[in-house]
XYZ file of C-alpha atoms in Angstrom:
597
model
C 81.966 -46.101 80.566
C 78.633 -44.480 79.739
C 76.998 -41.081 80.188
C 73.992 -40.287 82.309
C 71.785 -37.406 83.413
C 69.544 -36.810 86.385
C 69.774 -37.722 90.048
C 69.310 -41.492 89.781
C 72.888 -42.107 88.679
C 74.462 -39.041 90.276
C 73.291 -39.946 93.796
C 74.193 -43.636 93.527
C 77.362 -45.223 94.862
C 78.884 -47.825 92.529
C 79.797 -51.331 93.538
C 83.463 -52.103 94.008
C 84.975 -52.863 90.586
C 86.083 -56.432 90.058
C 89.806 -57.043 90.609
C 90.605 -53.527 91.816
C 92.529 -54.745 94.884
C 95.252 -56.244 92.702
C 95.666 -53.124 90.582
C 97.963 -50.126 90.987
C 97.868 -46.713 89.327
C 100.581 -44.346 88.118
C 99.370 -40.844 87.299
C 101.718 -38.571 85.334
C 101.079 -34.947 86.306
C 99.269 -33.407 89.277
C 97.127 -30.864 87.505
C 93.390 -31.086 88.077
C 93.104 -33.919 85.555
C 95.588 -36.101 87.408
C 94.269 -35.227 90.859
C 90.712 -35.922 89.685
C 91.752 -39.324 88.351
C 93.257 -40.091 91.780
C 90.033 -38.971 93.490
C 87.829 -41.259 91.390
C 90.209 -44.161 91.855
C 89.734 -43.691 95.611
C 86.041 -42.828 95.918
C 84.330 -44.761 93.138
C 87.057 -47.167 92.080
C 87.670 -47.992 95.763
C 91.344 -48.564 95.052
C 93.658 -48.557 98.052
C 95.370 -45.185 98.384
C 98.798 -46.750 98.822
C 98.381 -48.297 95.354
C 98.053 -44.855 93.735
C 101.217 -42.963 92.758
C 101.119 -39.394 91.451
C 104.301 -38.496 89.574
C 105.117 -34.767 89.518
C 108.228 -33.059 88.172
C 107.789 -29.872 90.209
C 107.770 -29.364 93.979
C 104.152 -28.235 93.953
C 100.945 -29.974 92.862
C 98.267 -28.247 90.823
C 99.658 -27.916 87.312
C 98.326 -24.743 85.689
C 96.070 -24.020 88.683
C 98.905 -22.468 90.610
C 99.210 -19.402 92.749
C 102.173 -18.668 94.928
C 104.116 -16.072 96.830
C 107.827 -15.768 96.106
C 109.352 -14.171 99.192
C 111.933 -12.331 97.054
C 109.800 -11.316 94.055
C 106.158 -11.176 95.144
C 102.877 -12.862 94.222
C 102.544 -14.835 90.986
C 99.223 -15.782 89.379
C 99.564 -17.148 85.849
C 95.801 -17.079 85.387
C 92.389 -17.478 86.951
C 89.563 -19.920 86.316
C 85.973 -19.030 85.483
C 83.444 -21.561 86.731
C 79.927 -22.499 85.712
C 77.042 -24.005 87.663
C 76.931 -26.820 85.097
C 80.429 -28.133 85.639
C 78.871 -31.491 86.433
C 82.028 -33.518 87.099
C 83.585 -30.762 89.171
C 80.661 -30.576 91.576
C 80.258 -34.371 91.667
C 83.794 -34.501 93.037
C 83.977 -31.441 95.272
C 80.766 -32.343 97.111
C 82.905 -34.995 98.822
C 86.128 -33.019 99.318
C 86.217 -31.330 102.772
C 86.828 -27.596 102.877
C 90.006 -26.404 104.564
C 88.384 -23.073 105.396
C 85.091 -24.122 106.964
C 85.097 -27.211 109.227
C 82.404 -29.786 108.590
C 81.426 -28.729 105.069
C 82.553 -29.604 101.555
C 84.350 -27.414 99.048
C 81.094 -27.327 97.058
C 79.059 -26.188 100.088
C 81.514 -23.404 100.820
C 81.616 -22.313 97.196
C 77.815 -22.454 96.822
C 77.169 -20.334 99.906
C 79.830 -17.800 98.921
C 78.380 -17.240 95.451
C 74.812 -17.095 96.774
C 75.700 -14.435 99.330
C 78.020 -12.523 97.005
C 76.872 -13.120 93.409
C 79.224 -12.213 90.601
C 78.518 -9.468 88.080
C 80.425 -6.625 86.478
C 79.533 -2.947 86.670
C 82.042 -1.936 83.986
C 82.929 -4.404 81.240
C 85.235 -2.171 79.200
C 86.937 1.213 79.337
C 88.172 3.823 76.867
C 90.116 7.082 77.160
C 92.130 6.174 80.249
C 89.489 4.756 82.534
C 86.186 6.022 81.157
C 83.341 3.505 80.904
C 83.043 2.308 77.294
C 79.275 1.924 77.832
C 78.893 -1.390 76.064
C 75.533 -1.491 77.937
C 75.221 -5.280 77.716
C 74.553 -5.157 73.972
C 76.095 -7.499 71.411
C 75.716 -5.221 68.387
C 75.496 -8.092 65.903
C 74.697 -7.127 62.346
C 72.563 -9.471 60.246
C 75.535 -11.100 58.492
C 77.285 -11.829 61.792
C 74.126 -13.177 63.454
C 73.436 -15.480 60.517
C 77.054 -16.698 60.444
C 76.987 -17.505 64.176
C 73.707 -19.365 63.724
C 75.192 -21.366 60.873
C 78.293 -22.153 62.933
C 76.068 -23.381 65.777
C 74.453 -26.042 63.575
C 77.442 -26.966 61.380
C 78.714 -30.522 62.067
C 82.157 -30.598 63.670
C 83.543 -32.692 60.825
C 83.018 -29.792 58.416
C 84.962 -27.425 60.702
C 88.101 -29.508 61.078
C 91.243 -27.478 60.348
C 89.306 -24.218 59.869
C 89.931 -20.861 61.545
C 87.207 -18.623 62.945
C 88.096 -16.054 60.282
C 87.087 -18.578 57.612
C 83.506 -18.895 58.848
C 82.635 -15.412 60.172
C 82.305 -12.153 58.174
C 84.633 -9.158 58.539
C 81.852 -7.139 60.199
C 81.896 -9.574 63.140
C 85.248 -8.274 64.446
C 83.748 -4.868 65.238
C 80.864 -6.194 67.344
C 80.628 -6.126 71.116
C 79.970 -9.855 70.906
C 83.515 -10.436 69.644
C 84.963 -8.039 72.223
C 83.229 -9.965 75.016
C 84.022 -13.359 73.529
C 87.650 -12.798 72.620
C 88.698 -11.296 75.927
C 86.682 -13.653 78.123
C 87.861 -16.869 76.459
C 91.159 -15.681 74.843
C 90.124 -16.646 71.312
C 91.933 -15.104 68.346
C 90.791 -14.687 64.747
C 93.037 -17.605 63.801
C 91.638 -19.874 66.531
C 89.729 -23.053 65.758
C 86.230 -22.675 64.348
C 85.481 -26.133 65.728
C 86.322 -25.025 69.274
C 84.246 -21.856 68.900
C 81.278 -23.967 67.836
C 81.706 -26.113 70.948
C 81.741 -23.023 73.135
C 78.597 -21.658 71.490
C 76.791 -24.962 72.036
C 78.166 -25.566 75.534
C 77.273 -22.145 76.971
C 74.205 -21.113 75.019
C 72.342 -21.034 78.344
C 74.692 -18.269 79.529
C 74.430 -15.850 76.625
C 72.526 -13.347 78.758
C 75.363 -13.389 81.308
C 78.166 -12.923 78.780
C 78.163 -9.088 78.744
C 78.342 -8.619 82.536
C 79.767 -11.983 83.722
C 76.695 -12.734 85.810
C 76.972 -16.277 84.446
C 80.244 -16.841 86.301
C 81.228 -17.913 89.772
C 84.601 -17.739 91.492
C 86.351 -19.299 94.457
C 87.130 -17.380 97.641
C 90.908 -17.577 97.284
C 93.120 -18.374 94.314
C 92.337 -21.747 92.782
C 95.452 -23.381 94.238
C 94.391 -22.678 97.808
C 90.643 -23.069 97.245
C 90.657 -26.200 95.062
C 94.039 -27.892 94.772
C 95.062 -27.919 98.430
C 91.775 -29.407 99.738
C 91.922 -32.077 97.047
C 95.547 -32.929 97.851
C 94.686 -33.172 101.562
C 91.761 -35.479 100.752
C 93.995 -37.776 98.711
C 96.740 -37.811 101.333
C 94.185 -38.702 104.008
C 93.369 -41.800 101.951
C 96.990 -42.858 101.661
C 97.689 -41.536 98.149
C 101.310 -40.539 97.555
C 102.596 -37.649 95.472
C 106.169 -38.246 94.375
C 107.831 -34.952 93.474
C 110.883 -34.462 91.274
C 109.690 -37.144 88.823
C 110.400 -35.901 85.280
C 108.649 -38.465 83.087
C 110.183 -38.704 79.620
C 108.216 -41.505 78.009
C 105.731 -44.313 78.483
C 106.700 -47.394 76.502
C 103.616 -48.902 74.871
C 103.618 -52.347 73.303
C 101.182 -53.260 70.548
C 100.193 -56.938 70.442
C 97.607 -57.544 67.741
C 94.710 -55.234 68.600
C 95.874 -54.735 72.177
C 98.002 -51.823 73.373
C 99.732 -52.244 76.726
C 101.798 -49.745 78.729
C 104.946 -51.636 79.698
C 107.319 -49.087 81.194
C 107.564 -45.521 82.516
C 110.879 -43.798 81.832
C 111.703 -40.860 84.083
C 114.582 -38.748 85.378
C 115.008 -38.114 89.098
C 117.951 -36.363 90.733
C 119.676 -36.328 87.368
C 119.456 -40.098 86.902
C 117.299 -41.861 84.305
C 115.205 -44.620 85.880
C 112.291 -46.855 84.931
C 109.128 -48.352 86.358
C 108.251 -51.695 84.796
C 104.524 -52.312 84.350
C 102.158 -55.248 84.106
C 98.601 -55.208 82.750
C 97.176 -54.593 86.226
C 99.227 -51.370 86.483
C 97.088 -48.508 85.204
C 98.848 -45.482 83.720
C 97.210 -42.056 83.363
C 99.159 -39.677 81.099
C 98.729 -35.892 81.083
C 99.778 -35.192 77.492
C 100.620 -31.579 76.697
C 100.384 -28.561 78.992
C 99.224 -25.034 78.200
C 101.644 -23.483 80.713
C 104.668 -25.508 79.600
C 107.840 -23.404 79.267
C 106.375 -20.418 81.143
C 108.886 -17.560 81.406
C 108.731 -15.334 84.489
C 109.667 -11.721 85.024
C 109.587 -9.462 88.060
C 109.561 -5.798 88.982
C 112.938 -5.080 87.413
C 113.355 -7.894 84.876
C 111.516 -8.855 81.696
C 110.927 -12.584 81.175
C 113.834 -14.317 79.449
C 112.526 -15.877 76.223
C 115.892 -16.794 74.750
C 115.527 -20.538 75.323
C 112.072 -20.876 73.740
C 111.785 -23.065 70.672
C 108.694 -24.030 68.725
C 107.438 -27.451 69.695
C 109.810 -27.927 72.607
C 108.886 -28.327 76.259
C 108.812 -31.142 78.782
C 105.161 -32.076 78.269
C 105.401 -31.788 74.472
C 108.592 -33.848 74.321
C 106.967 -36.617 76.360
C 103.805 -36.602 74.236
C 105.870 -36.731 71.037
C 107.802 -39.723 72.360
C 104.535 -41.520 73.119
C 102.861 -40.494 69.842
C 105.806 -41.864 67.857
C 104.858 -45.360 69.049
C 101.365 -45.261 67.532
C 100.576 -47.481 64.578
C 97.807 -45.295 63.117
C 98.140 -41.921 64.861
C 95.875 -43.035 67.727
C 97.988 -41.219 70.343
C 97.391 -37.818 68.758
C 99.478 -35.268 66.879
C 101.172 -32.814 69.270
C 102.652 -30.770 66.406
C 99.131 -29.565 65.554
C 99.162 -27.580 68.792
C 102.732 -26.667 69.716
C 104.409 -25.705 66.435
C 103.698 -21.941 66.381
C 104.530 -20.012 69.546
C 103.674 -16.697 67.871
C 100.085 -17.886 67.417
C 99.644 -19.496 70.834
C 101.187 -17.121 73.366
C 99.890 -14.444 75.641
C 101.182 -12.860 78.805
C 99.858 -12.118 82.278
C 100.979 -10.000 85.200
C 100.136 -9.599 88.880
C 100.219 -6.112 90.370
C 100.327 -5.786 94.158
C 99.497 -2.406 95.655
C 98.043 -0.792 98.771
C 98.311 2.752 97.409
C 95.198 4.806 98.064
C 95.575 6.916 94.929
C 95.595 3.815 92.728
C 92.777 2.113 94.630
C 90.634 5.213 94.171
C 91.132 4.940 90.417
C 90.105 1.283 90.572
C 86.962 2.182 92.534
C 86.035 4.862 90.001
C 85.972 2.180 87.314
C 84.522 -0.903 89.007
C 82.348 1.056 91.511
C 83.372 -1.203 94.384
C 86.040 -1.160 97.072
C 88.448 -4.074 96.497
C 89.242 -4.194 100.218
C 85.644 -5.100 101.133
C 86.313 -8.831 100.651
C 83.584 -9.184 98.050
C 83.237 -9.263 94.255
C 85.193 -6.310 92.865
C 85.421 -6.108 89.079
C 83.219 -9.194 88.635
C 85.444 -10.391 85.788
C 87.862 -8.739 83.422
C 87.723 -5.078 82.459
C 88.895 -4.768 78.862
C 90.753 -1.688 77.675
C 88.864 -1.222 74.433
C 91.244 1.311 72.930
C 94.214 -1.021 73.381
C 92.925 -3.589 70.866
C 95.542 -2.557 68.279
C 98.266 -2.480 70.924
C 98.587 -4.912 73.847
C 94.853 -5.669 73.945
C 94.902 -5.391 77.714
C 92.320 -6.656 80.203
C 92.501 -6.687 84.000
C 90.548 -8.019 86.947
C 90.413 -7.977 90.737
C 88.879 -11.028 92.374
C 87.710 -11.173 95.959
C 90.473 -9.993 98.277
C 92.515 -11.395 99.843
C 93.402 -13.875 97.106
C 96.041 -15.536 99.294
C 96.013 -16.416 102.963
C 99.459 -14.853 103.213
C 98.234 -11.559 101.757
C 98.210 -8.432 103.933
C 94.658 -7.165 104.511
C 95.460 -3.773 102.955
C 97.130 -5.236 99.879
C 95.184 -5.519 96.615
C 96.233 -7.980 93.906
C 95.358 -7.078 90.321
C 95.653 -9.660 87.554
C 96.033 -8.441 84.006
C 96.732 -10.060 80.670
C 97.458 -9.054 77.098
C 96.455 -10.955 73.978
C 99.092 -9.171 71.878
C 102.593 -9.481 73.301
C 104.463 -8.359 70.187
C 103.000 -4.868 69.720
C 103.908 -1.617 71.512
C 101.631 -0.356 74.271
C 99.653 2.876 74.177
C 101.842 4.444 76.873
C 104.857 2.144 77.086
C 106.209 2.120 73.563
C 107.484 -1.444 73.541
C 105.967 -4.944 73.369
C 104.774 -6.392 76.666
C 107.074 -9.399 76.331
C 110.062 -7.026 76.468
C 108.836 -5.139 79.542
C 109.832 -5.329 83.164
C 107.056 -5.635 85.719
C 107.399 -1.940 86.453
C 106.881 -1.065 82.777
C 103.841 -3.343 82.542
C 102.417 -1.574 85.575
C 102.938 1.817 83.908
C 100.798 0.739 80.946
C 98.023 -0.428 83.271
C 98.145 2.739 85.393
C 97.846 4.810 82.233
C 94.709 2.924 81.199
C 92.986 3.330 84.567
C 93.410 7.096 84.390
C 96.425 7.847 86.575
C 97.861 11.242 85.493
C 100.960 10.799 83.358
C 103.140 12.800 85.731
C 102.313 10.274 88.480
C 102.588 7.016 86.521
C 106.316 6.342 86.729
C 106.714 7.049 90.419
C 103.646 4.985 91.382
C 104.717 2.023 89.220
C 108.164 2.090 90.817
C 107.368 2.882 94.438
C 103.717 1.986 95.095
C 103.396 -1.311 93.202
C 105.214 -4.595 92.812
C 104.551 -6.355 89.525
C 105.451 -9.890 88.475
C 104.929 -11.177 84.935
C 104.595 -14.467 83.067
C 104.954 -15.126 79.331
C 103.213 -18.373 78.347
C 104.184 -19.561 74.866
C 101.599 -22.377 74.667
C 98.707 -20.925 76.666
C 96.399 -20.895 73.610
C 97.769 -24.061 72.031
C 94.514 -25.979 72.430
C 92.693 -23.336 70.325
C 94.812 -24.085 67.253
C 92.756 -25.290 64.270
C 92.704 -29.073 64.480
C 91.271 -32.272 63.159
C 89.467 -34.860 65.245
C 92.415 -37.251 65.253
C 94.858 -34.615 66.566
C 93.771 -35.242 70.162
C 93.890 -38.853 71.410
C 90.767 -40.326 72.933
C 90.822 -40.539 76.733
C 91.196 -44.297 76.354
C 92.430 -45.112 72.840
C 90.971 -48.094 71.018
C 92.724 -51.257 72.122
C 94.238 -49.765 75.272
C 94.440 -52.298 78.075
C 95.913 -50.250 80.907
C 96.535 -46.623 79.979
C 94.589 -43.422 79.357
C 95.251 -39.812 78.419
C 94.218 -36.853 80.560
C 93.846 -33.110 80.292
C 93.291 -30.345 77.775
C 94.864 -32.130 74.803
C 92.740 -35.257 75.105
C 89.456 -35.666 73.262
C 86.132 -36.019 75.040
C 82.930 -35.179 73.121
C 80.970 -31.925 73.398
C 82.911 -30.322 76.257
C 85.122 -27.233 75.907
C 88.844 -27.002 76.500
C 90.415 -24.198 78.599
C 88.085 -25.064 81.479
C 88.840 -26.943 84.672
C 85.742 -29.054 83.999
C 87.329 -30.420 80.829
C 90.438 -31.592 82.665
C 88.380 -33.124 85.449
C 86.002 -34.844 83.033
C 88.921 -36.611 81.326
C 90.109 -37.829 84.745
C 86.708 -39.270 85.619
C 86.186 -40.859 82.193
C 89.646 -42.450 82.285
C 89.067 -44.101 85.666
C 85.535 -45.225 84.872
C 86.681 -46.784 81.590
C 89.800 -48.602 82.789
C 88.123 -49.893 85.973
C 84.719 -50.448 84.350
C 82.968 -48.514 87.121
C 79.237 -49.181 86.868
C 77.932 -45.659 87.314
C 77.237 -43.009 84.704
C 79.608 -40.147 84.015
C 77.402 -37.026 84.020
C 76.954 -35.872 80.447
C 77.886 -32.383 79.327
C 74.995 -30.079 80.117
C 72.588 -30.235 77.161
C 71.416 -26.635 76.853
C 71.936 -26.728 73.090
C 69.094 -29.261 72.930
C 66.716 -27.143 75.054
C 64.362 -25.100 72.884
C 63.773 -22.660 75.761
C 67.466 -21.856 75.996
C 67.775 -21.534 72.232
C 64.908 -19.056 72.073
C 66.321 -17.049 74.984
C 69.675 -16.980 73.235
C 68.048 -15.588 70.097
C 66.363 -12.870 72.153
C 69.587 -11.736 73.789
C 71.586 -12.067 70.565
C 69.361 -9.450 68.929
C 69.842 -7.203 71.968
C 66.551 -8.023 73.694
C 64.178 -6.937 70.948
C 61.028 -8.723 69.771
C 61.663 -10.551 66.533
C 59.031 -8.379 64.873
C 61.307 -5.346 65.436
C 64.253 -6.876 63.595
C 64.956 -5.453 60.146
C 63.932 -8.118 57.638
C 63.537 -8.318 53.883
C 60.060 -8.528 52.374
C 60.097 -12.317 51.920
C 61.535 -12.858 55.410
C 58.888 -10.600 56.906
C 56.115 -12.472 55.102
C 57.479 -15.847 56.196
C 57.624 -14.653 59.810
C 54.032 -13.409 59.608
C 52.874 -16.786 58.323
C 54.774 -18.699 61.011
C 53.436 -16.530 63.843
C 49.921 -17.019 62.519
C 50.383 -20.789 62.395
C 51.651 -21.053 65.995
C 49.039 -18.739 67.500
C 47.268 -20.419 70.409
C 49.880 -23.171 70.724
C 52.649 -23.954 73.183
C 55.090 -22.606 70.605
C 53.509 -19.167 70.951
C 53.869 -19.411 74.729
C 57.553 -20.336 74.381
C 58.153 -17.419 72.014
C 56.389 -15.048 74.396
C 58.247 -16.342 77.451
C 61.578 -15.865 75.692
C 60.746 -12.251 74.782
C 60.823 -12.867 71.032
C 57.175 -11.803 70.689
C 55.157 -9.440 72.868
């Protein structure tokens, strides 16, 4: 497997890999990583669909990209996905997956047209005082110490950041900046999150720094990601003869080490209460989704808080399986799951879905986001953060294009909200979110959008239906880690197995994105089948001097560098540099970026 850039490789179709007709594939998990692996086995690996077996414990494919309607409790959305125009693997795949909405076009075509006609951007990024615009005015507000620390983090080698928290590399003044407000709520980072992962995010999305304050960098699907992405992909695979076997609770993959070779020999699973096995030969390829951020999710509804009584640090179906596999390693080459799943208090947050068609509430929403959610277009344009809840629930909420579900009534509006702090009392509801019923969660949200207090309780009870979800491991992949804690997609010596998903290591890309999961699926297939076509490299904006200069301009809130407060020696050095570059291409680049006038 090798990386490539440009259209030469991306437009090419690879030759059929040698020996593929005698191979079979077993894919554990039907999240986007597993489904992507199946896609590349079919399209580029040219494996027969009937040789590909997707093993799924649940009755629904999609993994964490779910969205569903429970006829007794209402709509559930555990989370949404933010997408980027440089998700190279994602668009390489979806250009060949037919849309279920628009006959004759691909999912990519449909998505591209939608976001061209209805571009995403926010008109209110944060609120204070029960629904008033916080007027962050697209500024980052970085002081000199914070700006210098971020710059240092950007260029620090990953090896030096292993095991470190963000709080160990950034100054105390950073936590009060708009930059941190934007960053933390958009990506769900915490002060104790991995400095290494924050560096990757800075490098990966430096080309989008200007779109961070108002979300103009983002794009979204028409419906929830299950209906817009998962279902078309499942239909594509089924049309090629691929089978999804539901009710398959995989407990372990037995791996034999023979000298330098590592060979998957058996899959152990439970189905219908009975433990069974699948014996493997070297021509049987196994793709393992190790770890899951939504493992052990606990659901609540309008009148019930989620039941957390069974939660236990480090336990969960995906973690138990990964631990069983990791225990077979000779030198830790299958990763260290305990680095991610051993502290639920550090890795949890909670989401909720509010369904309402109440005009009084919708008017409050329109006052904040300045758009009608029933228009079928971009509404909030991303999350609206309740700035004065940072010491309480730290609440944010969003309304994507409506309807979000095909089964949704045209007058019904679905609001998704989430809280980074689940163990602190709310501003209005004086109890932690994790202890609240859906109705109580709704009360807190109604309070923050400006509903009069004498109307909150009755509207939460009678005009809304709220479902909730506590996710103990949702931030597990942000835990401070070392390089060896995540196994390589294809570990050294592996003959016939690979790891997939958010807890597998692939260089330069960022976890908590659907692109990361899909990239691991493509890399796994290309490596095990030796597909002779390049995997598109992670977009290289961190190597583009134009993007770096633009980032500097926006980071100092769109001021010329000559207007920045500098010490005497710094000012003199800048004067000398500007004199040296006068009349050169460097001067043109500085002028084009806005750093000089």
